[in-house]
């Protein structure tokens, strides 16, 4: 987007006109993709890349967002190697700065929960789940209108299943999946095409 705006400026196109054109570009799949959930909450689906740089950019969006309640749903970030404890303690320390409610998913989520509470988030606003199935069920009951929910994970985490479960029944809940594709493209997701049509982007302010 910045490159497009820079090119427009170089061609003498007014910034306001260029911004209007950029605003009409549809969101990229799995990259801070804003979607209205059936609960009335707005999701920011960001499960394509969880490098530390990408994660921090997404965290900053949530940090500065205006919402009734900011919710972080996180399966972890990359760039910490095999050190699960260090990775989750890092994201736990960030949580109170960016979210009102934090949901940590997967191996090491207990480390993230403890660190989030130590860093200042109320213990009844921090939840950890080993399985995505449990996290999805919790969120389906918990989320409400006015919430802004960041779903953050790596492609190989397949956190999109938690997102899709807010719309319909999901068939695949494997704890580990070797596929490197997005769940949208996977035949094992098992979401009816009619339900997928309900997953539509919304304008993010």
Short mmCIF file of N, CA and C in Angstrom, two decimals, residues 5-173:
data_model
loop_
_atom_site.label_atom_id
_atom_site.label_comp_id
_atom_site.label_asym_id
_atom_site.label_seq_id
_atom_site.Cartn_x
_atom_site.Cartn_y
_atom_site.Cartn_z
N UNK A 5 1.04 4.27 -2.79
CA UNK A 5 0.87 5.69 -2.48
C UNK A 5 2.09 6.50 -2.92
N UNK A 6 3.28 5.90 -2.73
CA UNK A 6 4.50 6.59 -3.16
C UNK A 6 4.53 6.76 -4.67
N UNK A 7 4.11 5.72 -5.40
CA UNK A 7 4.07 5.80 -6.86
C UNK A 7 3.07 6.87 -7.31
N UNK A 8 1.92 6.92 -6.63
CA UNK A 8 0.92 7.93 -6.97
C UNK A 8 1.46 9.34 -6.75
N UNK A 9 2.17 9.52 -5.64
CA UNK A 9 2.76 10.84 -5.35
C UNK A 9 3.77 11.23 -6.42
N UNK A 10 4.58 10.24 -6.86
CA UNK A 10 5.58 10.52 -7.89
C UNK A 10 4.94 10.91 -9.22
N UNK A 11 3.73 10.41 -9.45
CA UNK A 11 3.01 10.72 -10.69
C UNK A 11 2.14 11.97 -10.57
N UNK A 12 2.20 12.61 -9.40
CA UNK A 12 1.45 13.84 -9.20
C UNK A 12 -0.01 13.67 -8.84
N UNK A 13 -0.39 12.46 -8.46
CA UNK A 13 -1.78 12.21 -8.06
C UNK A 13 -1.97 12.69 -6.62
N UNK A 14 -3.00 13.49 -6.35
CA UNK A 14 -3.24 13.98 -4.99
C UNK A 14 -3.38 12.83 -3.99
N UNK A 15 -2.83 13.02 -2.81
CA UNK A 15 -2.85 11.97 -1.79
C UNK A 15 -4.28 11.53 -1.46
N UNK A 16 -5.20 12.47 -1.37
CA UNK A 16 -6.58 12.13 -1.05
C UNK A 16 -7.18 11.19 -2.11
N UNK A 17 -6.91 11.48 -3.37
CA UNK A 17 -7.42 10.62 -4.45
C UNK A 17 -6.78 9.24 -4.40
N UNK A 18 -5.47 9.22 -4.15
CA UNK A 18 -4.77 7.94 -4.06
C UNK A 18 -5.28 7.11 -2.89
N UNK A 19 -5.54 7.78 -1.76
CA UNK A 19 -6.04 7.08 -0.58
C UNK A 19 -7.41 6.47 -0.84
N UNK A 20 -8.27 7.19 -1.57
CA UNK A 20 -9.59 6.65 -1.91
C UNK A 20 -9.45 5.40 -2.77
N UNK A 21 -8.52 5.43 -3.71
CA UNK A 21 -8.31 4.27 -4.58
C UNK A 21 -7.79 3.08 -3.78
N UNK A 22 -6.85 3.34 -2.89
CA UNK A 22 -6.28 2.26 -2.06
C UNK A 22 -7.36 1.67 -1.16
N UNK A 23 -8.26 2.51 -0.66
CA UNK A 23 -9.32 2.04 0.24
C UNK A 23 -10.25 1.06 -0.43
N UNK A 24 -10.31 1.09 -1.77
CA UNK A 24 -11.22 0.19 -2.49
C UNK A 24 -10.60 -1.19 -2.74
N UNK A 25 -9.31 -1.35 -2.42
CA UNK A 25 -8.65 -2.64 -2.62
C UNK A 25 -9.14 -3.62 -1.55
N UNK A 26 -9.63 -4.80 -1.94
CA UNK A 26 -10.13 -5.76 -0.93
C UNK A 26 -9.00 -6.26 -0.04
N UNK A 27 -9.32 -6.62 1.20
CA UNK A 27 -8.28 -7.11 2.13
C UNK A 27 -7.63 -8.38 1.61
N UNK A 28 -6.37 -8.57 1.96
CA UNK A 28 -5.67 -9.80 1.60
C UNK A 28 -6.08 -10.91 2.56
N UNK A 29 -6.24 -12.10 2.04
CA UNK A 29 -6.68 -13.24 2.83
C UNK A 29 -5.68 -13.53 3.95
N UNK A 30 -6.17 -13.54 5.18
CA UNK A 30 -5.33 -13.91 6.31
C UNK A 30 -4.30 -12.88 6.73
N UNK A 31 -4.43 -11.65 6.22
CA UNK A 31 -3.49 -10.59 6.60
C UNK A 31 -4.28 -9.38 7.11
N UNK A 32 -4.53 -9.37 8.41
CA UNK A 32 -5.35 -8.34 9.04
C UNK A 32 -6.66 -8.14 8.28
N UNK A 33 -7.26 -9.24 7.91
CA UNK A 33 -8.50 -9.25 7.12
C UNK A 33 -9.69 -8.98 8.05
N UNK A 34 -10.38 -7.84 7.91
CA UNK A 34 -11.50 -7.53 8.80
C UNK A 34 -12.79 -8.23 8.36
N UNK A 35 -13.40 -8.96 9.28
CA UNK A 35 -14.60 -9.74 8.96
C UNK A 35 -15.60 -9.60 10.11
N UNK A 36 -16.86 -9.42 9.77
CA UNK A 36 -17.92 -9.38 10.78
C UNK A 36 -18.30 -10.81 11.17
N UNK A 37 -18.23 -11.13 12.46
CA UNK A 37 -18.60 -12.45 12.95
C UNK A 37 -20.10 -12.50 13.27
N UNK A 38 -20.68 -13.70 13.29
CA UNK A 38 -22.11 -13.82 13.63
C UNK A 38 -22.45 -13.24 15.00
N UNK A 39 -21.51 -13.21 15.92
CA UNK A 39 -21.73 -12.67 17.26
C UNK A 39 -21.88 -11.15 17.25
N UNK A 40 -21.50 -10.52 16.14
CA UNK A 40 -21.48 -9.06 16.07
C UNK A 40 -20.11 -8.48 16.29
N UNK A 41 -19.16 -9.31 16.72
CA UNK A 41 -17.78 -8.87 16.88
C UNK A 41 -17.12 -8.69 15.52
N UNK A 42 -16.09 -7.86 15.47
CA UNK A 42 -15.28 -7.71 14.26
C UNK A 42 -13.99 -8.48 14.46
N UNK A 43 -13.69 -9.36 13.52
CA UNK A 43 -12.45 -10.13 13.57
C UNK A 43 -11.40 -9.50 12.67
N UNK A 44 -10.17 -9.51 13.13
CA UNK A 44 -9.01 -9.21 12.28
C UNK A 44 -8.26 -10.52 12.13
N UNK A 45 -8.48 -11.16 11.01
CA UNK A 45 -7.87 -12.47 10.79
C UNK A 45 -6.46 -12.29 10.23
N UNK A 46 -5.46 -12.71 11.00
CA UNK A 46 -4.07 -12.48 10.61
C UNK A 46 -3.27 -13.75 10.87
N UNK A 47 -3.60 -14.80 10.13
CA UNK A 47 -3.00 -16.11 10.39
C UNK A 47 -2.07 -16.58 9.27
N UNK A 48 -1.63 -15.66 8.43
CA UNK A 48 -0.76 -16.06 7.32
C UNK A 48 0.70 -16.11 7.73
N UNK A 49 1.13 -15.17 8.54
CA UNK A 49 2.55 -15.03 8.88
C UNK A 49 2.66 -14.56 10.31
N UNK A 50 3.47 -15.24 11.11
CA UNK A 50 3.62 -14.83 12.51
C UNK A 50 5.08 -14.58 12.86
N UNK A 51 5.84 -14.06 11.89
CA UNK A 51 7.19 -13.61 12.24
C UNK A 51 7.06 -12.51 13.28
N UNK A 52 8.11 -12.25 14.01
CA UNK A 52 8.05 -11.24 15.06
C UNK A 52 7.68 -9.88 14.49
N UNK A 53 8.20 -9.57 13.30
CA UNK A 53 7.89 -8.29 12.65
C UNK A 53 6.40 -8.20 12.32
N UNK A 54 5.86 -9.26 11.71
CA UNK A 54 4.44 -9.27 11.35
C UNK A 54 3.56 -9.25 12.60
N UNK A 55 3.96 -10.01 13.62
CA UNK A 55 3.17 -10.06 14.85
C UNK A 55 3.13 -8.70 15.53
N UNK A 56 4.26 -8.04 15.63
CA UNK A 56 4.30 -6.73 16.29
C UNK A 56 3.46 -5.70 15.53
N UNK A 57 3.46 -5.79 14.19
CA UNK A 57 2.63 -4.88 13.40
C UNK A 57 1.15 -5.10 13.71
N UNK A 58 0.74 -6.37 13.81
CA UNK A 58 -0.65 -6.69 14.14
C UNK A 58 -0.98 -6.26 15.56
N UNK A 59 -0.04 -6.47 16.48
CA UNK A 59 -0.26 -6.06 17.87
C UNK A 59 -0.48 -4.55 17.96
N UNK A 60 0.26 -3.80 17.17
CA UNK A 60 0.11 -2.34 17.20
C UNK A 60 -1.26 -1.89 16.70
N UNK A 61 -1.79 -2.62 15.72
CA UNK A 61 -3.14 -2.30 15.24
C UNK A 61 -4.14 -2.48 16.38
N UNK A 62 -4.04 -3.60 17.09
CA UNK A 62 -4.96 -3.85 18.20
C UNK A 62 -4.75 -2.85 19.33
N UNK A 63 -3.49 -2.52 19.59
CA UNK A 63 -3.16 -1.58 20.66
C UNK A 63 -3.86 -0.23 20.47
N UNK A 64 -3.89 0.26 19.23
CA UNK A 64 -4.41 1.60 18.96
C UNK A 64 -5.86 1.60 18.48
N UNK A 65 -6.47 0.43 18.44
CA UNK A 65 -7.85 0.33 17.92
C UNK A 65 -8.85 0.90 18.92
N UNK A 66 -9.94 1.43 18.37
CA UNK A 66 -11.07 1.88 19.19
C UNK A 66 -12.13 0.79 19.16
N UNK A 67 -12.39 0.19 20.30
CA UNK A 67 -13.36 -0.90 20.37
C UNK A 67 -13.90 -1.00 21.79
N UNK A 68 -15.09 -1.58 21.91
CA UNK A 68 -15.65 -1.79 23.23
C UNK A 68 -14.77 -2.70 24.06
N UNK A 69 -14.23 -3.73 23.40
CA UNK A 69 -13.31 -4.67 24.05
C UNK A 69 -12.35 -5.21 23.02
N UNK A 70 -11.08 -5.15 23.31
CA UNK A 70 -10.05 -5.67 22.41
C UNK A 70 -9.68 -7.08 22.87
N UNK A 71 -9.77 -8.03 21.95
CA UNK A 71 -9.55 -9.43 22.28
C UNK A 71 -8.38 -9.96 21.44
N UNK A 72 -7.43 -10.59 22.11
CA UNK A 72 -6.29 -11.21 21.44
C UNK A 72 -6.45 -12.72 21.48
N UNK A 73 -6.46 -13.35 20.30
CA UNK A 73 -6.47 -14.81 20.19
C UNK A 73 -5.17 -15.20 19.51
N UNK A 74 -4.30 -15.89 20.24
CA UNK A 74 -2.93 -16.07 19.76
C UNK A 74 -2.47 -17.51 19.87
N UNK A 75 -1.86 -17.99 18.79
CA UNK A 75 -1.26 -19.32 18.79
C UNK A 75 0.27 -19.24 18.85
N UNK A 76 0.80 -18.06 19.05
CA UNK A 76 2.25 -17.91 19.14
C UNK A 76 2.85 -17.16 17.97
N UNK A 77 4.14 -16.92 18.07
CA UNK A 77 4.87 -16.22 17.02
C UNK A 77 6.12 -17.01 16.66
N UNK A 78 6.70 -16.68 15.52
CA UNK A 78 7.94 -17.34 15.09
C UNK A 78 9.14 -16.63 15.69
N UNK A 79 10.30 -16.96 15.21
CA UNK A 79 11.56 -16.26 15.52
C UNK A 79 12.13 -16.54 16.90
N UNK A 80 11.58 -17.53 17.61
CA UNK A 80 12.17 -17.90 18.89
C UNK A 80 12.71 -19.33 18.85
N UNK A 81 12.80 -19.91 17.65
CA UNK A 81 13.31 -21.26 17.52
C UNK A 81 12.42 -22.26 18.24
N UNK A 82 13.06 -23.21 18.91
CA UNK A 82 12.32 -24.26 19.61
C UNK A 82 12.00 -23.88 21.05
N UNK A 83 12.34 -22.67 21.45
CA UNK A 83 12.14 -22.25 22.84
C UNK A 83 10.68 -21.82 23.06
N UNK A 84 9.83 -22.80 23.33
CA UNK A 84 8.40 -22.54 23.48
C UNK A 84 8.14 -21.62 24.66
N UNK A 85 8.84 -21.87 25.77
CA UNK A 85 8.60 -21.06 26.97
C UNK A 85 8.92 -19.59 26.70
N UNK A 86 10.05 -19.32 26.08
CA UNK A 86 10.44 -17.93 25.81
C UNK A 86 9.44 -17.25 24.87
N UNK A 87 9.00 -17.97 23.85
CA UNK A 87 8.06 -17.42 22.88
C UNK A 87 6.75 -17.02 23.56
N UNK A 88 6.22 -17.89 24.38
CA UNK A 88 4.93 -17.61 25.00
C UNK A 88 5.03 -16.59 26.13
N UNK A 89 6.15 -16.58 26.82
CA UNK A 89 6.31 -15.55 27.84
C UNK A 89 6.41 -14.17 27.19
N UNK A 90 6.98 -14.11 26.00
CA UNK A 90 7.05 -12.83 25.29
C UNK A 90 5.65 -12.34 24.95
N UNK A 91 4.83 -13.20 24.35
CA UNK A 91 3.50 -12.75 23.95
C UNK A 91 2.63 -12.48 25.18
N UNK A 92 2.87 -13.21 26.25
CA UNK A 92 2.13 -12.95 27.47
C UNK A 92 2.44 -11.57 28.04
N UNK A 93 3.69 -11.15 27.93
CA UNK A 93 4.07 -9.84 28.45
C UNK A 93 3.48 -8.71 27.61
N UNK A 94 3.22 -8.96 26.34
CA UNK A 94 2.64 -7.95 25.45
C UNK A 94 1.14 -7.79 25.68
N UNK A 95 0.48 -8.88 26.04
CA UNK A 95 -0.99 -8.91 26.08
C UNK A 95 -1.64 -7.77 26.86
N UNK A 96 -1.18 -7.43 28.08
CA UNK A 96 -1.85 -6.36 28.82
C UNK A 96 -1.74 -4.99 28.15
N UNK A 97 -0.75 -4.82 27.29
CA UNK A 97 -0.55 -3.54 26.61
C UNK A 97 -1.50 -3.35 25.43
N UNK A 98 -2.05 -4.44 24.91
CA UNK A 98 -2.80 -4.34 23.66
C UNK A 98 -4.23 -4.86 23.75
N UNK A 99 -4.56 -5.62 24.80
CA UNK A 99 -5.85 -6.31 24.83
C UNK A 99 -6.51 -6.22 26.20
N UNK A 100 -7.84 -6.33 26.18
CA UNK A 100 -8.63 -6.40 27.41
C UNK A 100 -8.93 -7.84 27.79
N UNK A 101 -8.84 -8.73 26.81
CA UNK A 101 -9.07 -10.16 27.02
C UNK A 101 -8.07 -10.91 26.15
N UNK A 102 -7.40 -11.90 26.72
CA UNK A 102 -6.40 -12.66 25.97
C UNK A 102 -6.73 -14.15 26.00
N UNK A 103 -6.65 -14.77 24.83
CA UNK A 103 -6.88 -16.21 24.70
C UNK A 103 -5.66 -16.81 24.01
N UNK A 104 -4.94 -17.66 24.74
CA UNK A 104 -3.73 -18.29 24.20
C UNK A 104 -4.04 -19.75 23.88
N UNK A 105 -3.53 -20.20 22.74
CA UNK A 105 -3.89 -21.52 22.23
C UNK A 105 -2.63 -22.33 21.95
N UNK A 106 -2.69 -23.63 22.29
CA UNK A 106 -1.64 -24.54 21.90
C UNK A 106 -0.59 -24.80 22.97
N UNK A 107 0.43 -25.53 22.58
CA UNK A 107 1.51 -25.89 23.48
C UNK A 107 2.17 -24.64 24.05
N UNK A 108 2.34 -24.62 25.36
CA UNK A 108 2.98 -23.47 26.00
C UNK A 108 2.03 -22.35 26.36
N UNK A 109 0.74 -22.55 26.12
CA UNK A 109 -0.22 -21.47 26.42
C UNK A 109 -0.26 -21.16 27.91
N UNK A 110 0.08 -22.15 28.75
CA UNK A 110 0.09 -21.89 30.19
C UNK A 110 1.18 -20.89 30.56
N UNK A 111 2.32 -20.93 29.87
CA UNK A 111 3.37 -19.94 30.11
C UNK A 111 2.87 -18.54 29.77
N UNK A 112 2.19 -18.43 28.64
CA UNK A 112 1.68 -17.12 28.21
C UNK A 112 0.65 -16.59 29.20
N UNK A 113 -0.22 -17.47 29.68
CA UNK A 113 -1.25 -17.04 30.64
C UNK A 113 -0.61 -16.51 31.92
N UNK A 114 0.35 -17.25 32.45
CA UNK A 114 1.01 -16.81 33.69
C UNK A 114 1.70 -15.47 33.50
N UNK A 115 2.39 -15.33 32.38
CA UNK A 115 3.12 -14.08 32.14
C UNK A 115 2.15 -12.91 31.94
N UNK A 116 1.03 -13.13 31.27
CA UNK A 116 0.06 -12.06 31.06
C UNK A 116 -0.49 -11.54 32.38
N UNK A 117 -0.74 -12.46 33.32
CA UNK A 117 -1.23 -12.06 34.64
C UNK A 117 -0.14 -11.32 35.41
N UNK A 118 1.09 -11.85 35.34
CA UNK A 118 2.22 -11.17 36.00
C UNK A 118 2.41 -9.75 35.46
N UNK A 119 2.13 -9.58 34.16
CA UNK A 119 2.34 -8.27 33.52
C UNK A 119 1.18 -7.31 33.73
N UNK A 120 0.10 -7.79 34.36
CA UNK A 120 -0.96 -6.85 34.73
C UNK A 120 -2.36 -7.12 34.22
N UNK A 121 -2.55 -8.17 33.41
CA UNK A 121 -3.90 -8.47 32.93
C UNK A 121 -4.63 -9.29 34.00
N UNK A 122 -5.87 -8.92 34.30
CA UNK A 122 -6.63 -9.61 35.33
C UNK A 122 -6.76 -11.10 34.99
N UNK A 123 -6.63 -11.95 36.00
CA UNK A 123 -6.62 -13.39 35.76
C UNK A 123 -7.92 -13.90 35.13
N UNK A 124 -9.04 -13.20 35.41
CA UNK A 124 -10.30 -13.64 34.80
C UNK A 124 -10.49 -13.10 33.38
N UNK A 125 -9.46 -12.43 32.87
CA UNK A 125 -9.46 -11.97 31.48
C UNK A 125 -8.40 -12.70 30.65
N UNK A 126 -7.86 -13.77 31.21
CA UNK A 126 -6.81 -14.55 30.54
C UNK A 126 -7.24 -16.01 30.49
N UNK A 127 -7.18 -16.60 29.29
CA UNK A 127 -7.61 -17.98 29.12
C UNK A 127 -6.61 -18.72 28.24
N UNK A 128 -6.36 -19.97 28.59
CA UNK A 128 -5.45 -20.79 27.81
C UNK A 128 -6.10 -22.11 27.43
N UNK A 129 -5.88 -22.55 26.22
CA UNK A 129 -6.46 -23.80 25.73
C UNK A 129 -5.40 -24.57 24.97
N UNK A 130 -5.30 -25.86 25.26
CA UNK A 130 -4.35 -26.69 24.53
C UNK A 130 -4.84 -26.97 23.11
N UNK A 131 -6.15 -27.08 22.95
CA UNK A 131 -6.69 -27.41 21.62
C UNK A 131 -7.45 -26.23 21.02
N UNK A 132 -7.41 -26.15 19.71
CA UNK A 132 -8.16 -25.11 19.01
C UNK A 132 -9.67 -25.35 19.11
N UNK A 133 -10.07 -26.59 19.21
CA UNK A 133 -11.48 -26.91 19.35
C UNK A 133 -12.05 -26.26 20.61
N UNK A 134 -11.33 -26.38 21.72
CA UNK A 134 -11.78 -25.77 22.98
C UNK A 134 -11.82 -24.25 22.88
N UNK A 135 -10.79 -23.68 22.26
CA UNK A 135 -10.74 -22.22 22.10
C UNK A 135 -11.90 -21.73 21.26
N UNK A 136 -12.21 -22.45 20.20
CA UNK A 136 -13.31 -22.06 19.32
C UNK A 136 -14.65 -22.08 20.05
N UNK A 137 -14.87 -23.12 20.86
CA UNK A 137 -16.12 -23.23 21.61
C UNK A 137 -16.24 -22.10 22.63
N UNK A 138 -15.14 -21.78 23.29
CA UNK A 138 -15.15 -20.68 24.27
C UNK A 138 -15.49 -19.36 23.59
N UNK A 139 -14.84 -19.07 22.48
CA UNK A 139 -15.05 -17.80 21.79
C UNK A 139 -16.47 -17.68 21.24
N UNK A 140 -17.04 -18.78 20.83
CA UNK A 140 -18.40 -18.72 20.29
C UNK A 140 -19.39 -18.25 21.36
N UNK A 141 -19.10 -18.58 22.61
CA UNK A 141 -19.96 -18.14 23.72
C UNK A 141 -19.57 -16.76 24.23
N UNK A 142 -18.30 -16.42 24.14
CA UNK A 142 -17.76 -15.22 24.79
C UNK A 142 -17.88 -13.96 23.95
N UNK A 143 -17.68 -14.06 22.65
CA UNK A 143 -17.60 -12.86 21.81
C UNK A 143 -18.96 -12.20 21.65
N UNK A 144 -18.94 -10.87 21.54
CA UNK A 144 -20.18 -10.11 21.44
C UNK A 144 -19.96 -8.86 20.60
N UNK A 145 -21.05 -8.20 20.28
CA UNK A 145 -20.98 -6.96 19.51
C UNK A 145 -20.15 -5.93 20.27
N UNK A 146 -19.31 -5.21 19.55
CA UNK A 146 -18.41 -4.23 20.16
C UNK A 146 -17.01 -4.75 20.36
N UNK A 147 -16.83 -6.07 20.26
CA UNK A 147 -15.49 -6.67 20.39
C UNK A 147 -14.71 -6.51 19.09
N UNK A 148 -13.42 -6.30 19.22
CA UNK A 148 -12.49 -6.37 18.09
C UNK A 148 -11.52 -7.49 18.42
N UNK A 149 -11.48 -8.51 17.57
CA UNK A 149 -10.75 -9.74 17.88
C UNK A 149 -9.62 -9.96 16.88
N UNK A 150 -8.40 -10.00 17.37
CA UNK A 150 -7.25 -10.31 16.53
C UNK A 150 -6.95 -11.79 16.63
N UNK A 151 -7.10 -12.52 15.51
CA UNK A 151 -6.70 -13.92 15.42
C UNK A 151 -5.29 -13.96 14.85
N UNK A 152 -4.30 -14.31 15.66
CA UNK A 152 -2.91 -14.24 15.21
C UNK A 152 -2.24 -15.61 15.32
N UNK A 153 -1.67 -16.06 14.21
CA UNK A 153 -0.95 -17.33 14.22
C UNK A 153 -0.18 -17.51 12.92
N UNK A 154 0.54 -18.61 12.83
CA UNK A 154 1.27 -18.95 11.61
C UNK A 154 0.38 -19.78 10.70
N UNK A 155 0.72 -19.82 9.42
CA UNK A 155 -0.03 -20.66 8.48
C UNK A 155 -0.07 -22.09 8.98
N UNK A 156 1.06 -22.60 9.48
CA UNK A 156 1.14 -23.99 9.92
C UNK A 156 0.44 -24.25 11.25
N UNK A 157 0.03 -23.18 11.97
CA UNK A 157 -0.80 -23.37 13.17
C UNK A 157 -2.24 -23.69 12.79
N UNK A 158 -2.66 -23.20 11.61
CA UNK A 158 -4.03 -23.39 11.12
C UNK A 158 -5.06 -22.85 12.11
N UNK A 159 -4.75 -21.68 12.67
CA UNK A 159 -5.67 -21.01 13.60
C UNK A 159 -6.96 -20.57 12.90
N UNK A 160 -6.95 -20.56 11.59
CA UNK A 160 -8.16 -20.18 10.84
C UNK A 160 -9.35 -21.06 11.20
N UNK A 161 -9.08 -22.27 11.69
CA UNK A 161 -10.19 -23.15 12.08
C UNK A 161 -11.00 -22.55 13.23
N UNK A 162 -10.31 -21.88 14.15
CA UNK A 162 -11.01 -21.21 15.26
C UNK A 162 -11.88 -20.08 14.70
N UNK A 163 -11.34 -19.37 13.73
CA UNK A 163 -12.08 -18.30 13.06
C UNK A 163 -13.31 -18.86 12.34
N UNK A 164 -13.12 -19.89 11.52
CA UNK A 164 -14.23 -20.45 10.74
C UNK A 164 -15.29 -21.08 11.64
N UNK A 165 -14.88 -21.58 12.80
CA UNK A 165 -15.83 -22.20 13.72
C UNK A 165 -16.82 -21.20 14.30
N UNK A 166 -16.52 -19.91 14.18
CA UNK A 166 -17.48 -18.89 14.61
C UNK A 166 -18.67 -18.81 13.65
N UNK A 167 -18.50 -19.35 12.45
CA UNK A 167 -19.55 -19.32 11.42
C UNK A 167 -20.28 -20.64 11.27
N UNK A 168 -19.56 -21.75 11.43
CA UNK A 168 -20.14 -23.04 11.10
C UNK A 168 -19.32 -24.16 11.73
N UNK A 169 -19.83 -25.37 11.58
CA UNK A 169 -19.12 -26.54 12.08
C UNK A 169 -17.87 -26.80 11.23
N UNK A 170 -16.76 -27.07 11.90
CA UNK A 170 -15.49 -27.37 11.24
C UNK A 170 -15.18 -28.85 11.43
N UNK A 171 -14.78 -29.53 10.36
CA UNK A 171 -14.57 -30.98 10.42
C UNK A 171 -13.18 -31.36 10.93
N UNK A 172 -12.20 -30.52 10.71
CA UNK A 172 -10.80 -30.87 11.01
C UNK A 172 -10.31 -30.16 12.27
N UNK A 173 -9.90 -30.96 13.26
CA UNK A 173 -9.31 -30.38 14.48
C UNK A 173 -8.01 -31.10 14.83
#
